[in-house]
PDB file of C-alpha atoms and ligand atoms in Angstrom:
ATOM      1  CA  UNK H1166    -124.402  -4.874 -44.976  1.00 43.00           C
ATOM      2  CA  UNK H1167    -121.053  -3.164 -45.629  1.00 49.00           C
ATOM      3  CA  UNK H1168    -118.031  -5.560 -45.527  1.00 40.00           C
ATOM      4  CA  UNK H1169    -116.399  -3.767 -42.582  1.00 44.00           C
ATOM      5  CA  UNK H1170    -119.678  -3.961 -40.641  1.00 46.00           C
ATOM      6  CA  UNK H1171    -119.834  -7.721 -41.335  1.00 43.00           C
ATOM      7  CA  UNK H1172    -116.252  -8.124 -40.147  1.00 43.00           C
ATOM      8  CA  UNK H1173    -116.955  -6.064 -37.030  1.00 52.00           C
ATOM      9  CA  UNK H1174    -120.019  -8.162 -36.292  1.00 52.00           C
ATOM     10  CA  UNK H1175    -118.108 -11.433 -36.729  1.00 51.00           C
ATOM     11  CA  UNK H1176    -115.285 -10.095 -34.481  1.00 55.00           C
ATOM     12  CA  UNK H1177    -117.916  -9.283 -31.842  1.00 55.00           C
ATOM     13  CA  UNK H1178    -119.416 -12.772 -32.097  1.00 54.00           C
ATOM     14  CA  UNK H1179    -115.963 -14.325 -31.758  1.00 62.00           C
ATOM     15  CA  UNK H1180    -115.193 -12.138 -28.735  1.00 66.00           C
ATOM     16  CA  UNK H1181    -118.543 -13.112 -27.232  1.00 70.00           C
ATOM     17  CA  UNK H1182    -117.870 -16.847 -27.672  1.00 80.00           C
ATOM     18  CA  UNK H1183    -114.330 -16.422 -26.263  1.00 88.00           C
ATOM     19  CA  UNK H1184    -115.759 -14.733 -23.169  1.00 94.00           C
ATOM     20  CA  UNK H1185    -118.233 -17.585 -22.644  1.00 94.00           C
ATOM     21  CA  UNK H1186    -115.503 -20.193 -23.191  1.00 94.00           C
ATOM     22  CA  UNK H1187    -113.077 -18.518 -20.761  1.00 97.00           C
ATOM     23  CA  UNK H1188    -115.748 -18.060 -18.073  1.00 97.00           C
ATOM     24  CA  UNK H1189    -116.843 -21.696 -18.319  1.00 97.00           C
ATOM     25  CA  UNK H1190    -113.233 -22.858 -17.900  1.00 98.00           C
ATOM     26  CA  UNK H1191    -112.522 -20.578 -14.945  1.00 98.00           C
ATOM     27  CA  UNK H1192    -115.681 -21.588 -13.090  1.00 98.00           C
ATOM     28  CA  UNK H1193    -114.958 -25.344 -13.237  1.00 98.00           C
ATOM     29  CA  UNK H1194    -113.810 -26.953  -9.958  1.00 97.00           C
ATOM     30  CA  UNK H1195    -110.429 -27.561 -11.596  1.00 98.00           C
ATOM     31  CA  UNK H1196    -110.080 -24.295 -13.510  1.00 98.00           C
ATOM     32  CA  UNK H1197    -108.772 -24.434 -17.070  1.00 98.00           C
ATOM     33  CA  UNK H1198    -107.851 -21.875 -19.700  1.00 98.00           C
ATOM     34  CA  UNK H1199    -107.504 -22.957 -23.340  1.00 95.00           C
ATOM     35  CA  UNK H1200    -103.864 -22.741 -24.510  1.00 96.00           C
ATOM     36  CA  UNK H1201    -104.959 -20.726 -27.542  1.00 91.00           C
ATOM     37  CA  UNK H1202    -105.148 -17.713 -25.199  1.00 95.00           C
ATOM     38  CA  UNK H1203    -101.382 -18.021 -24.644  1.00 96.00           C
ATOM     39  CA  UNK H1204    -100.901 -16.431 -28.065  1.00 90.00           C
ATOM     40  CA  UNK H1205    -101.823 -12.770 -27.725  1.00 91.00           C
ATOM     41  CA  UNK H1206     -99.304 -10.324 -29.232  1.00 87.00           C
ATOM     42  CA  UNK H1207     -96.851 -10.586 -26.286  1.00 94.00           C
ATOM     43  CA  UNK H1208     -97.454 -14.326 -25.874  1.00 95.00           C
ATOM     44  CA  UNK H1209     -96.576 -14.915 -29.540  1.00 90.00           C
ATOM     45  CA  UNK H1210     -93.294 -13.034 -29.054  1.00 92.00           C
ATOM     46  CA  UNK H1211     -92.581 -14.980 -25.850  1.00 97.00           C
ATOM     47  CA  UNK H1212     -93.205 -18.249 -27.671  1.00 95.00           C
ATOM     48  CA  UNK H1213     -90.837 -17.134 -30.428  1.00 92.00           C
ATOM     49  CA  UNK H1214     -88.245 -16.491 -27.664  1.00 97.00           C
ATOM     50  CA  UNK H1215     -88.840 -20.009 -26.265  1.00 98.00           C
ATOM     51  CA  UNK H1216     -87.909 -21.479 -29.635  1.00 95.00           C
ATOM     52  CA  UNK H1217     -84.448 -19.886 -29.274  1.00 96.00           C
ATOM     53  CA  UNK H1218     -83.815 -21.512 -25.873  1.00 98.00           C
ATOM     54  CA  UNK H1219     -81.211 -24.296 -25.986  1.00 98.00           C
ATOM     55  CA  UNK H1220     -83.371 -26.313 -23.564  1.00 98.00           C
ATOM     56  CA  UNK H1221     -86.384 -26.184 -25.894  1.00 98.00           C
ATOM     57  CA  UNK H1222     -85.198 -29.036 -28.147  1.00 98.00           C
ATOM     58  CA  UNK H1223     -88.312 -29.336 -30.447  1.00 98.00           C
ATOM     59  CA  UNK H1224     -87.514 -26.331 -32.644  1.00 97.00           C
ATOM     60  CA  UNK H1225     -83.851 -27.095 -33.313  1.00 97.00           C
ATOM     61  CA  UNK H1226     -84.417 -30.803 -33.670  1.00 98.00           C
ATOM     62  CA  UNK H1227     -87.237 -30.315 -36.149  1.00 98.00           C
ATOM     63  CA  UNK H1228     -85.135 -27.769 -38.030  1.00 97.00           C
ATOM     64  CA  UNK H1229     -82.245 -30.200 -38.318  1.00 97.00           C
ATOM     65  CA  UNK H1230     -84.547 -32.994 -39.562  1.00 98.00           C
ATOM     66  CA  UNK H1231     -86.081 -30.664 -42.178  1.00 97.00           C
ATOM     67  CA  UNK H1232     -82.577 -29.625 -43.291  1.00 96.00           C
ATOM     68  CA  UNK H1233     -81.122 -33.136 -43.345  1.00 98.00           C
ATOM     69  CA  UNK H1234     -83.987 -34.596 -45.367  1.00 98.00           C
ATOM     70  CA  UNK H1235     -84.846 -31.518 -47.442  1.00 97.00           C
ATOM     71  CA  UNK H1236     -84.354 -33.318 -50.784  1.00 97.00           C
ATOM     72  CA  UNK H1237     -86.441 -36.337 -49.827  1.00 98.00           C
ATOM     73  CA  UNK H1238     -89.127 -34.027 -48.446  1.00 98.00           C
ATOM     74  CA  UNK H1239     -89.108 -31.861 -51.586  1.00 97.00           C
ATOM     75  CA  UNK H1240     -89.472 -34.993 -53.685  1.00 97.00           C
ATOM     76  CA  UNK H1241     -92.603 -36.225 -51.898  1.00 97.00           C
ATOM     77  CA  UNK H1242     -94.160 -32.773 -51.525  1.00 97.00           C
ATOM     78  CA  UNK H1243     -93.439 -31.596 -55.082  1.00 96.00           C
ATOM     79  CA  UNK H1244     -92.784 -28.074 -56.353  1.00 94.00           C
ATOM     80  CA  UNK H1245     -95.042 -25.136 -57.353  1.00 95.00           C
ATOM     81  CA  UNK H1246     -97.772 -26.054 -54.910  1.00 97.00           C
ATOM     82  CA  UNK H1247     -99.790 -24.249 -52.273  1.00 98.00           C
ATOM     83  CA  UNK H1248     -98.103 -24.269 -48.874  1.00 98.00           C
ATOM     84  CA  UNK H1249    -100.631 -23.796 -46.063  1.00 98.00           C
ATOM     85  CA  UNK H1250     -98.946 -23.021 -42.762  1.00 98.00           C
ATOM     86  CA  UNK H1251    -101.101 -23.849 -39.727  1.00 97.00           C
ATOM     87  CA  UNK H1252    -100.127 -21.793 -36.665  1.00 93.00           C
ATOM     88  CA  UNK H1253     -97.609 -19.876 -38.767  1.00 93.00           C
ATOM     89  CA  UNK H1254     -96.397 -17.605 -35.923  1.00 87.00           C
ATOM     90  CA  UNK H1255     -93.325 -15.755 -37.223  1.00 88.00           C
ATOM     91  CA  UNK H1256     -93.479 -17.776 -40.507  1.00 94.00           C
ATOM     92  CA  UNK H1257     -89.759 -18.606 -40.221  1.00 91.00           C
ATOM     93  CA  UNK H1258     -90.144 -22.391 -40.381  1.00 94.00           C
ATOM     94  CA  UNK H1259     -92.193 -22.299 -43.565  1.00 97.00           C
ATOM     95  CA  UNK H1260     -89.858 -19.690 -45.054  1.00 97.00           C
ATOM     96  CA  UNK H1261     -86.943 -22.076 -44.535  1.00 95.00           C
ATOM     97  CA  UNK H1262     -88.707 -24.494 -46.925  1.00 97.00           C
ATOM     98  CA  UNK H1263     -89.281 -21.960 -49.718  1.00 97.00           C
ATOM     99  CA  UNK H1264     -85.943 -22.682 -51.430  1.00 96.00           C
ATOM    100  CA  UNK H1265     -86.505 -26.415 -51.664  1.00 96.00           C
ATOM    101  CA  UNK H1266     -90.306 -26.551 -52.111  1.00 97.00           C
ATOM    102  CA  UNK H1267     -90.619 -23.439 -54.316  1.00 97.00           C
ATOM    103  CA  UNK H1268     -94.319 -22.928 -53.549  1.00 98.00           C
ATOM    104  CA  UNK H1269     -96.323 -20.689 -55.879  1.00 97.00           C
ATOM    105  CA  UNK H1270     -98.660 -19.703 -53.033  1.00 97.00           C
ATOM    106  CA  UNK H1271     -98.088 -19.423 -49.304  1.00 97.00           C
ATOM    107  CA  UNK H1272    -101.066 -19.214 -46.940  1.00 97.00           C
ATOM    108  CA  UNK H1273    -100.137 -18.355 -43.357  1.00 96.00           C
ATOM    109  CA  UNK H1274    -102.836 -19.049 -40.773  1.00 95.00           C
ATOM    110  CA  UNK H1275    -102.639 -18.103 -37.114  1.00 90.00           C
ATOM    111  CA  UNK H1276    -104.825 -17.199 -34.163  1.00 79.00           C
ATOM    112  CA  UNK H1277    -102.961 -13.891 -33.685  1.00 78.00           C
ATOM    113  CA  UNK H1278    -103.474 -11.888 -36.915  1.00 85.00           C
ATOM    114  CA  UNK H1279    -101.497  -8.798 -35.765  1.00 84.00           C
ATOM    115  CA  UNK H1280     -98.360 -10.832 -35.185  1.00 81.00           C
ATOM    116  CA  UNK H1281     -98.900 -12.732 -38.430  1.00 89.00           C
ATOM    117  CA  UNK H1282     -99.260  -9.582 -40.549  1.00 90.00           C
ATOM    118  CA  UNK H1283     -96.052  -8.206 -39.063  1.00 86.00           C
ATOM    119  CA  UNK H1284     -94.159 -11.381 -39.972  1.00 88.00           C
ATOM    120  CA  UNK H1285     -95.691 -11.767 -43.422  1.00 92.00           C
ATOM    121  CA  UNK H1286     -94.985  -8.189 -44.498  1.00 90.00           C
ATOM    122  CA  UNK H1287     -91.281  -8.786 -43.990  1.00 88.00           C
ATOM    123  CA  UNK H1288     -91.438 -12.060 -45.914  1.00 94.00           C
ATOM    124  CA  UNK H1289     -93.331 -10.585 -48.894  1.00 93.00           C
ATOM    125  CA  UNK H1290     -90.512  -8.257 -49.804  1.00 91.00           C
ATOM    126  CA  UNK H1291     -87.983 -11.119 -49.675  1.00 93.00           C
ATOM    127  CA  UNK H1292     -90.089 -13.448 -51.861  1.00 95.00           C
ATOM    128  CA  UNK H1293     -92.054 -11.371 -54.371  1.00 94.00           C
ATOM    129  CA  UNK H1294     -92.377 -14.488 -56.574  1.00 95.00           C
ATOM    130  CA  UNK H1295     -94.700 -16.189 -54.049  1.00 97.00           C
ATOM    131  CA  UNK H1296     -98.348 -15.114 -53.674  1.00 95.00           C
ATOM    132  CA  UNK H1297     -98.864 -14.705 -49.921  1.00 96.00           C
ATOM    133  CA  UNK H1298    -102.020 -14.593 -47.831  1.00 94.00           C
ATOM    134  CA  UNK H1299    -102.424 -14.088 -44.063  1.00 94.00           C
ATOM    135  CA  UNK H1300    -105.531 -15.523 -42.412  1.00 94.00           C
ATOM    136  CA  UNK H1301    -106.412 -14.860 -38.760  1.00 90.00           C
ATOM    137  CA  UNK H1302    -108.333 -17.994 -37.851  1.00 88.00           C
ATOM    138  CA  UNK H1303    -108.930 -20.415 -35.007  1.00 87.00           C
ATOM    139  CA  UNK H1304    -108.393 -23.349 -37.371  1.00 91.00           C
ATOM    140  CA  UNK H1305    -109.108 -25.854 -34.607  1.00 87.00           C
ATOM    141  CA  UNK H1306    -112.736 -24.663 -34.855  1.00 84.00           C
ATOM    142  CA  UNK H1307    -113.085 -23.888 -38.561  1.00 87.00           C
ATOM    143  CA  UNK H1308    -110.678 -24.684 -41.326  1.00 91.00           C
ATOM    144  CA  UNK H1309    -112.304 -23.035 -44.315  1.00 87.00           C
ATOM    145  CA  UNK H1310    -110.026 -21.515 -46.888  1.00 92.00           C
ATOM    146  CA  UNK H1311    -111.126 -18.775 -49.284  1.00 91.00           C
ATOM    147  CA  UNK H1312    -112.208 -20.027 -52.750  1.00 91.00           C
ATOM    148  CA  UNK H1313    -109.250 -18.200 -54.246  1.00 92.00           C
ATOM    149  CA  UNK H1314    -106.873 -20.794 -52.719  1.00 93.00           C
ATOM    150  CA  UNK H1315    -106.532 -23.650 -55.266  1.00 91.00           C
ATOM    151  CA  UNK H1316    -107.535 -27.168 -54.138  1.00 92.00           C
ATOM    152  CA  UNK H1317    -104.744 -28.744 -56.232  1.00 93.00           C
ATOM    153  CA  UNK H1318    -101.244 -29.429 -54.873  1.00 96.00           C
ATOM    154  CA  UNK H1319    -101.981 -28.335 -51.329  1.00 97.00           C
ATOM    155  CA  UNK H1320     -99.442 -29.125 -48.645  1.00 98.00           C
ATOM    156  CA  UNK H1321    -100.607 -28.424 -45.140  1.00 98.00           C
ATOM    157  CA  UNK H1322     -97.573 -27.633 -42.992  1.00 98.00           C
ATOM    158  CA  UNK H1323     -98.181 -28.149 -39.287  1.00 98.00           C
ATOM    159  CA  UNK H1324     -94.783 -28.049 -37.574  1.00 98.00           C
ATOM    160  CA  UNK H1325     -93.575 -27.801 -33.987  1.00 97.00           C
ATOM    161  CA  UNK H1326     -95.769 -30.582 -32.590  1.00 98.00           C
ATOM    162  CA  UNK H1327     -98.579 -28.078 -32.083  1.00 97.00           C
ATOM    163  CA  UNK H1328    -100.947 -30.992 -32.682  1.00 98.00           C
ATOM    164  CA  UNK H1329     -99.749 -32.186 -29.253  1.00 98.00           C
ATOM    165  CA  UNK H1330    -101.504 -29.269 -27.565  1.00 97.00           C
ATOM    166  CA  UNK H1331    -104.879 -30.823 -28.419  1.00 96.00           C
ATOM    167  CA  UNK H1332    -106.564 -33.726 -26.657  1.00 95.00           C
ATOM    168  CA  UNK H1333    -106.517 -37.046 -28.554  1.00 95.00           C
ATOM    169  CA  UNK H1334    -110.119 -36.481 -29.692  1.00 96.00           C
ATOM    170  CA  UNK H1335    -109.491 -32.899 -30.834  1.00 96.00           C
ATOM    171  CA  UNK H1336    -106.256 -33.881 -32.600  1.00 97.00           C
ATOM    172  CA  UNK H1337    -108.077 -36.583 -34.528  1.00 98.00           C
ATOM    173  CA  UNK H1338    -110.877 -34.165 -35.489  1.00 97.00           C
ATOM    174  CA  UNK H1339    -108.383 -31.569 -36.703  1.00 97.00           C
ATOM    175  CA  UNK H1340    -106.405 -34.119 -38.734  1.00 98.00           C
ATOM    176  CA  UNK H1341    -109.639 -35.353 -40.341  1.00 97.00           C
ATOM    177  CA  UNK H1342    -110.524 -31.755 -41.181  1.00 96.00           C
ATOM    178  CA  UNK H1343    -107.109 -31.249 -42.789  1.00 97.00           C
ATOM    179  CA  UNK H1344    -107.447 -34.516 -44.735  1.00 97.00           C
ATOM    180  CA  UNK H1345    -110.811 -33.376 -46.091  1.00 95.00           C
ATOM    181  CA  UNK H1346    -109.123 -30.271 -47.568  1.00 94.00           C
ATOM    182  CA  UNK H1347    -106.504 -32.281 -49.452  1.00 95.00           C
ATOM    183  CA  UNK H1348    -107.055 -33.615 -52.988  1.00 93.00           C
ATOM    184  CA  UNK H1349    -103.711 -34.609 -54.476  1.00 95.00           C
ATOM    185  CA  UNK H1350    -101.463 -33.021 -51.835  1.00 97.00           C
ATOM    186  CA  UNK H1351    -100.507 -34.008 -48.313  1.00 98.00           C
ATOM    187  CA  UNK H1352     -99.665 -33.028 -44.778  1.00 98.00           C
ATOM    188  CA  UNK H1353     -96.138 -32.250 -43.553  1.00 98.00           C
ATOM    189  CA  UNK H1354     -96.317 -32.360 -39.782  1.00 98.00           C
ATOM    190  CA  UNK H1355     -93.878 -32.260 -36.844  1.00 98.00           C
ATOM    191  CA  UNK H1356     -94.608 -34.427 -33.793  1.00 98.00           C
ATOM    192  CA  UNK H1357     -92.677 -34.619 -30.551  1.00 98.00           C
ATOM    193  CA  UNK H1358     -91.532 -38.037 -29.329  1.00 98.00           C
ATOM    194  CA  UNK H1359     -91.473 -39.407 -25.768  1.00 98.00           C
ATOM    195  CA  UNK H1360     -88.182 -38.911 -23.942  1.00 98.00           C
ATOM    196  CA  UNK H1361     -86.648 -38.803 -20.436  1.00 98.00           C
ATOM    197  CA  UNK H1362     -88.454 -36.605 -17.887  1.00 98.00           C
ATOM    198  CA  UNK H1363     -85.431 -34.391 -17.121  1.00 98.00           C
ATOM    199  CA  UNK H1364     -85.175 -33.321 -20.769  1.00 98.00           C
ATOM    200  CA  UNK H1365     -88.880 -32.445 -20.778  1.00 98.00           C
ATOM    201  CA  UNK H1366     -88.721 -30.535 -17.494  1.00 98.00           C
ATOM    202  CA  UNK H1367     -85.750 -28.455 -18.709  1.00 98.00           C
ATOM    203  CA  UNK H1368     -87.596 -27.671 -21.919  1.00 98.00           C
ATOM    204  CA  UNK H1369     -90.830 -26.582 -20.220  1.00 98.00           C
ATOM    205  CA  UNK H1370     -89.348 -24.965 -17.095  1.00 98.00           C
ATOM    206  CA  UNK H1371     -86.253 -23.298 -18.500  1.00 98.00           C
ATOM    207  CA  UNK H1372     -83.730 -21.568 -16.218  1.00 98.00           C
ATOM    208  CA  UNK H1373     -84.265 -18.158 -17.866  1.00 98.00           C
ATOM    209  CA  UNK H1374     -87.962 -18.471 -16.967  1.00 98.00           C
ATOM    210  CA  UNK H1375     -89.114 -17.531 -20.455  1.00 98.00           C
ATOM    211  CA  UNK H1376     -91.672 -20.364 -20.402  1.00 99.00           C
ATOM    212  CA  UNK H1377     -92.864 -19.170 -16.983  1.00 99.00           C
ATOM    213  CA  UNK H1378     -93.444 -15.677 -18.446  1.00 99.00           C
ATOM    214  CA  UNK H1379     -95.201 -17.221 -21.461  1.00 98.00           C
ATOM    215  CA  UNK H1380     -97.515 -19.213 -19.201  1.00 99.00           C
ATOM    216  CA  UNK H1381     -98.194 -16.359 -16.731  1.00 99.00           C
ATOM    217  CA  UNK H1382     -98.938 -13.954 -19.606  1.00 98.00           C
ATOM    218  CA  UNK H1383    -102.085 -16.004 -20.328  1.00 98.00           C
ATOM    219  CA  UNK H1384    -103.630 -14.274 -17.282  1.00 98.00           C
ATOM    220  CA  UNK H1385    -103.072 -10.855 -18.873  1.00 98.00           C
ATOM    221  CA  UNK H1386    -104.472 -12.162 -22.128  1.00 98.00           C
ATOM    222  CA  UNK H1387    -107.551 -13.323 -20.167  1.00 98.00           C
ATOM    223  CA  UNK H1388    -107.832  -9.924 -18.446  1.00 98.00           C
ATOM    224  CA  UNK H1389    -108.059  -8.340 -21.901  1.00 96.00           C
ATOM    225  CA  UNK H1390    -110.778 -10.713 -23.096  1.00 95.00           C
ATOM    226  CA  UNK H1391    -112.804 -10.894 -19.892  1.00 96.00           C
ATOM    227  CA  UNK H1392    -112.063  -7.568 -18.226  1.00 97.00           C
ATOM    228  CA  UNK H1393    -110.934  -9.582 -15.200  1.00 98.00           C
ATOM    229  CA  UNK H1394    -108.334  -8.546 -12.615  1.00 98.00           C
ATOM    230  CA  UNK H1395    -105.829 -11.425 -12.523  1.00 98.00           C
ATOM    231  CA  UNK H1396    -102.529 -10.323 -10.977  1.00 98.00           C
ATOM    232  CA  UNK H1397     -99.683 -12.402 -12.455  1.00 98.00           C
ATOM    233  CA  UNK H1398     -97.559 -11.919  -9.332  1.00 98.00           C
ATOM    234  CA  UNK H1399    -100.076 -14.031  -7.363  1.00 98.00           C
ATOM    235  CA  UNK H1400     -99.387 -17.180  -9.420  1.00 99.00           C
ATOM    236  CA  UNK H1401     -96.427 -19.383 -10.285  1.00 98.00           C
ATOM    237  CA  UNK H1402     -95.632 -21.552 -13.310  1.00 99.00           C
ATOM    238  CA  UNK H1403     -95.760 -25.293 -12.580  1.00 99.00           C
ATOM    239  CA  UNK H1404     -94.832 -28.179 -14.919  1.00 98.00           C
ATOM    240  CA  UNK H1405     -95.720 -31.841 -14.357  1.00 98.00           C
ATOM    241  CA  UNK H1406     -95.326 -34.972 -16.450  1.00 98.00           C
ATOM    242  CA  UNK H1407     -98.389 -37.172 -16.807  1.00 98.00           C
ATOM    243  CA  UNK H1408     -97.063 -40.634 -17.699  1.00 98.00           C
ATOM    244  CA  UNK H1409    -100.513 -42.191 -18.126  1.00 98.00           C
ATOM    245  CA  UNK H1410    -101.435 -39.660 -20.790  1.00 97.00           C
ATOM    246  CA  UNK H1411     -97.902 -39.261 -22.226  1.00 98.00           C
ATOM    247  CA  UNK H1412     -97.885 -35.517 -21.854  1.00 98.00           C
ATOM    248  CA  UNK H1413     -96.306 -32.506 -20.200  1.00 98.00           C
ATOM    249  CA  UNK H1414     -98.880 -30.426 -18.297  1.00 98.00           C
ATOM    250  CA  UNK H1415     -98.609 -26.704 -17.560  1.00 99.00           C
ATOM    251  CA  UNK H1416    -100.372 -25.033 -14.643  1.00 99.00           C
ATOM    252  CA  UNK H1417    -100.517 -21.709 -12.833  1.00 99.00           C
ATOM    253  CA  UNK H1418    -100.595 -22.195  -9.070  1.00 99.00           C
ATOM    254  CA  UNK H1419    -101.973 -19.606  -6.625  1.00 98.00           C
ATOM    255  CA  UNK H1420     -99.204 -18.431  -4.259  1.00 98.00           C
ATOM    256  CA  UNK H1421    -101.806 -17.356  -1.682  1.00 98.00           C
ATOM    257  CA  UNK H1422    -105.608 -17.213  -1.454  1.00 98.00           C
ATOM    258  CA  UNK H1423    -106.604 -15.196  -4.526  1.00 98.00           C
ATOM    259  CA  UNK H1424    -109.891 -13.561  -5.482  1.00 98.00           C
ATOM    260  CA  UNK H1425    -110.390 -12.754  -9.162  1.00 98.00           C
ATOM    261  CA  UNK H1426    -113.387 -10.838 -10.444  1.00 98.00           C
ATOM    262  CA  UNK H1427    -114.828  -9.836 -13.773  1.00 98.00           C
ATOM    263  CA  UNK H1428    -118.176  -8.313 -14.814  1.00 96.00           C
ATOM    264  CA  UNK H1429    -120.960 -10.299 -13.104  1.00 90.00           C
ATOM    265  CA  UNK H1430    -118.707 -12.998 -11.679  1.00 96.00           C
ATOM    266  CA  UNK H1431    -115.976 -13.914  -9.249  1.00 97.00           C
ATOM    267  CA  UNK H1432    -113.686 -16.919  -8.643  1.00 98.00           C
ATOM    268  CA  UNK H1433    -111.535 -17.564  -5.626  1.00 98.00           C
ATOM    269  CA  UNK H1434    -108.436 -19.770  -5.674  1.00 98.00           C
ATOM    270  CA  UNK H1435    -107.112 -21.267  -2.437  1.00 98.00           C
ATOM    271  CA  UNK H1436    -103.349 -21.137  -1.905  1.00 98.00           C
ATOM    272  CA  UNK H1437    -101.861 -24.015  -3.951  1.00 98.00           C
ATOM    273  CA  UNK H1438    -104.916 -24.332  -6.226  1.00 98.00           C
ATOM    274  CA  UNK H1439    -104.021 -24.618  -9.913  1.00 98.00           C
ATOM    275  CA  UNK H1440    -105.312 -23.422 -13.256  1.00 99.00           C
ATOM    276  CA  UNK H1441    -104.564 -25.901 -16.053  1.00 98.00           C
ATOM    277  CA  UNK H1442    -103.280 -23.974 -19.078  1.00 98.00           C
ATOM    278  CA  UNK H1443    -101.699 -26.473 -21.459  1.00 98.00           C
ATOM    279  CA  UNK H1444    -101.054 -30.125 -22.341  1.00 98.00           C
ATOM    280  CA  UNK H1445     -98.195 -31.038 -24.635  1.00 98.00           C
ATOM    281  CA  UNK H1446     -98.588 -34.645 -25.789  1.00 98.00           C
ATOM    282  CA  UNK H1447     -95.589 -36.739 -26.725  1.00 98.00           C
ATOM    283  CA  UNK H1448     -95.848 -39.622 -29.205  1.00 98.00           C
ATOM    284  CA  UNK H1449     -94.231 -42.877 -30.300  1.00 98.00           C
ATOM    285  CA  UNK H1450     -93.718 -43.840 -33.941  1.00 98.00           C
ATOM    286  CA  UNK H1451     -96.535 -46.358 -33.487  1.00 98.00           C
ATOM    287  CA  UNK H1452     -98.963 -43.844 -31.926  1.00 98.00           C
ATOM    288  CA  UNK H1453     -98.202 -41.367 -34.751  1.00 98.00           C
ATOM    289  CA  UNK H1454     -99.046 -43.976 -37.387  1.00 98.00           C
ATOM    290  CA  UNK H1455    -102.211 -44.971 -35.563  1.00 98.00           C
ATOM    291  CA  UNK H1456    -103.415 -41.364 -35.206  1.00 98.00           C
ATOM    292  CA  UNK H1457    -102.747 -40.483 -38.847  1.00 98.00           C
ATOM    293  CA  UNK H1458    -104.328 -43.703 -40.121  1.00 98.00           C
ATOM    294  CA  UNK H1459    -107.441 -43.056 -38.016  1.00 98.00           C
ATOM    295  CA  UNK H1460    -107.663 -39.613 -39.642  1.00 98.00           C
ATOM    296  CA  UNK H1461    -107.721 -41.247 -43.089  1.00 98.00           C
ATOM    297  CA  UNK H1462    -104.101 -40.865 -44.188  1.00 98.00           C
ATOM    298  CA  UNK H1463    -102.885 -43.999 -45.984  1.00 97.00           C
ATOM    299  CA  UNK H1464     -99.310 -43.284 -46.935  1.00 97.00           C
ATOM    300  CA  UNK H1465     -97.074 -42.185 -44.049  1.00 98.00           C
ATOM    301  CA  UNK H1466     -93.370 -41.383 -44.274  1.00 98.00           C
ATOM    302  CA  UNK H1467     -91.416 -40.554 -41.104  1.00 98.00           C
ATOM    303  CA  UNK H1468     -88.012 -38.916 -40.540  1.00 98.00           C
ATOM    304  CA  UNK H1469     -86.396 -38.578 -37.092  1.00 98.00           C
ATOM    305  CA  UNK H1470     -83.150 -37.309 -35.532  1.00 98.00           C
ATOM    306  CA  UNK H1471     -80.386 -39.528 -34.123  1.00 98.00           C
ATOM    307  CA  UNK H1472     -81.649 -39.204 -30.515  1.00 98.00           C
ATOM    308  CA  UNK H1473     -85.235 -39.945 -31.629  1.00 98.00           C
ATOM    309  CA  UNK H1474     -86.441 -36.772 -29.901  1.00 98.00           C
ATOM    310  CA  UNK H1475     -88.699 -35.545 -32.702  1.00 98.00           C
ATOM    311  CA  UNK H1476     -90.396 -36.761 -35.875  1.00 98.00           C
ATOM    312  CA  UNK H1477     -91.283 -35.066 -39.164  1.00 98.00           C
ATOM    313  CA  UNK H1478     -93.982 -36.868 -41.103  1.00 98.00           C
ATOM    314  CA  UNK H1479     -95.372 -36.598 -44.618  1.00 98.00           C
ATOM    315  CA  UNK H1480     -98.813 -38.165 -44.857  1.00 98.00           C
ATOM    316  CA  UNK H1481    -101.200 -38.463 -47.803  1.00 97.00           C
TER     317      UNK H1481
HETATM  318  C1  LIG D1385     -96.739 -24.692 -29.496  1.00 58.98           C
HETATM  319  N1  LIG D1385     -96.495 -25.884 -28.717  1.00 58.98           N
HETATM  320  C2  LIG D1385     -96.156 -27.004 -29.576  1.00 58.98           C
HETATM  321  C3  LIG D1385     -95.552 -25.702 -27.616  1.00 58.98           C
HETATM  322  C4  LIG D1385     -95.284 -27.058 -26.907  1.00 58.98           C
HETATM  323  O1  LIG D1385     -94.128 -27.427 -26.795  1.00 58.98           O
HETATM  324  O2  LIG D1385     -96.243 -27.717 -26.532  1.00 58.98           O
HETATM  325  C5  LIG D1385     -96.048 -24.675 -26.632  1.00 58.98           C
HETATM  326  C6  LIG D1385     -95.152 -24.511 -25.445  1.00 58.98           C
HETATM  327  N2  LIG D1385     -95.552 -24.481 -24.219  1.00 58.98           N
HETATM  328  C7  LIG D1385     -94.536 -24.302 -23.419  1.00 58.98           C
HETATM  329  N3  LIG D1385     -93.436 -24.241 -24.155  1.00 58.98           N
HETATM  330  C8  LIG D1385     -93.800 -24.359 -25.420  1.00 58.98           C
END
């Protein structure tokens, strides 16, 4: 079969499995939508906007930790390696490490390939000395890198506490998968720490309502995948803190009785009924160590900020 036909067929299979996954989530008593569907082209731009909000402390705090400890980090990571950016988005975080880590190869992986290509094209012209590859991949399902990417000196970069958007079981599985792809390299990961509720609420329900737009946009993303007729104006963004599970939870709540249909199916939501769209887990230094050790990492180095809001970890 011709390569483009193979790609088209695999895109169709992926679309088919997405449709099944979305339908199953919507038809549950407590409807859920996987947070990966937040990141369509607009959603990726909205998330990038969130990272500029003063209330959204993770990005700036992580940035300041990476800057403050850049020499120590460069020492443990080493130079001339392969930097593999999981959930690369606009690639800006990884790019900020290029000067100190001097990677020979940069592999940017993200769910949204269109957005990734846009970002990477700009970066290529600025850093012609680095071989760059963009991979559109749901790495939570499969983390298989092309054979052309060397096994030696790999550093997986997983910033922003994106690991926190997975359940404990999924996070452990993903970390084990990453560990299995590392020979002599390591994992540089950002993880968000537990903190007072008001700081979390401000960060996830910001006054400019950018996070609300980001969350509501998932319904348009679902309309595109499922051919459904969600109307974003019939839902509102809701944030709660689950202290038992140490996480922020995002929902979309029906403002009235709502009927949503798509080919061969229908779901009604009573006024006040919620769709669960995201969990964002928060950690302690101890829970970080435990999680990474369970995934098989033996050496764990942790850097935090003065307020202990966020942690950057290098694990081998
Ligand atoms: C990508 N991820 C780590 C973000 C978070 O903080 O959990 C997603 C996000 N959701 C709302 N605001 C940001």
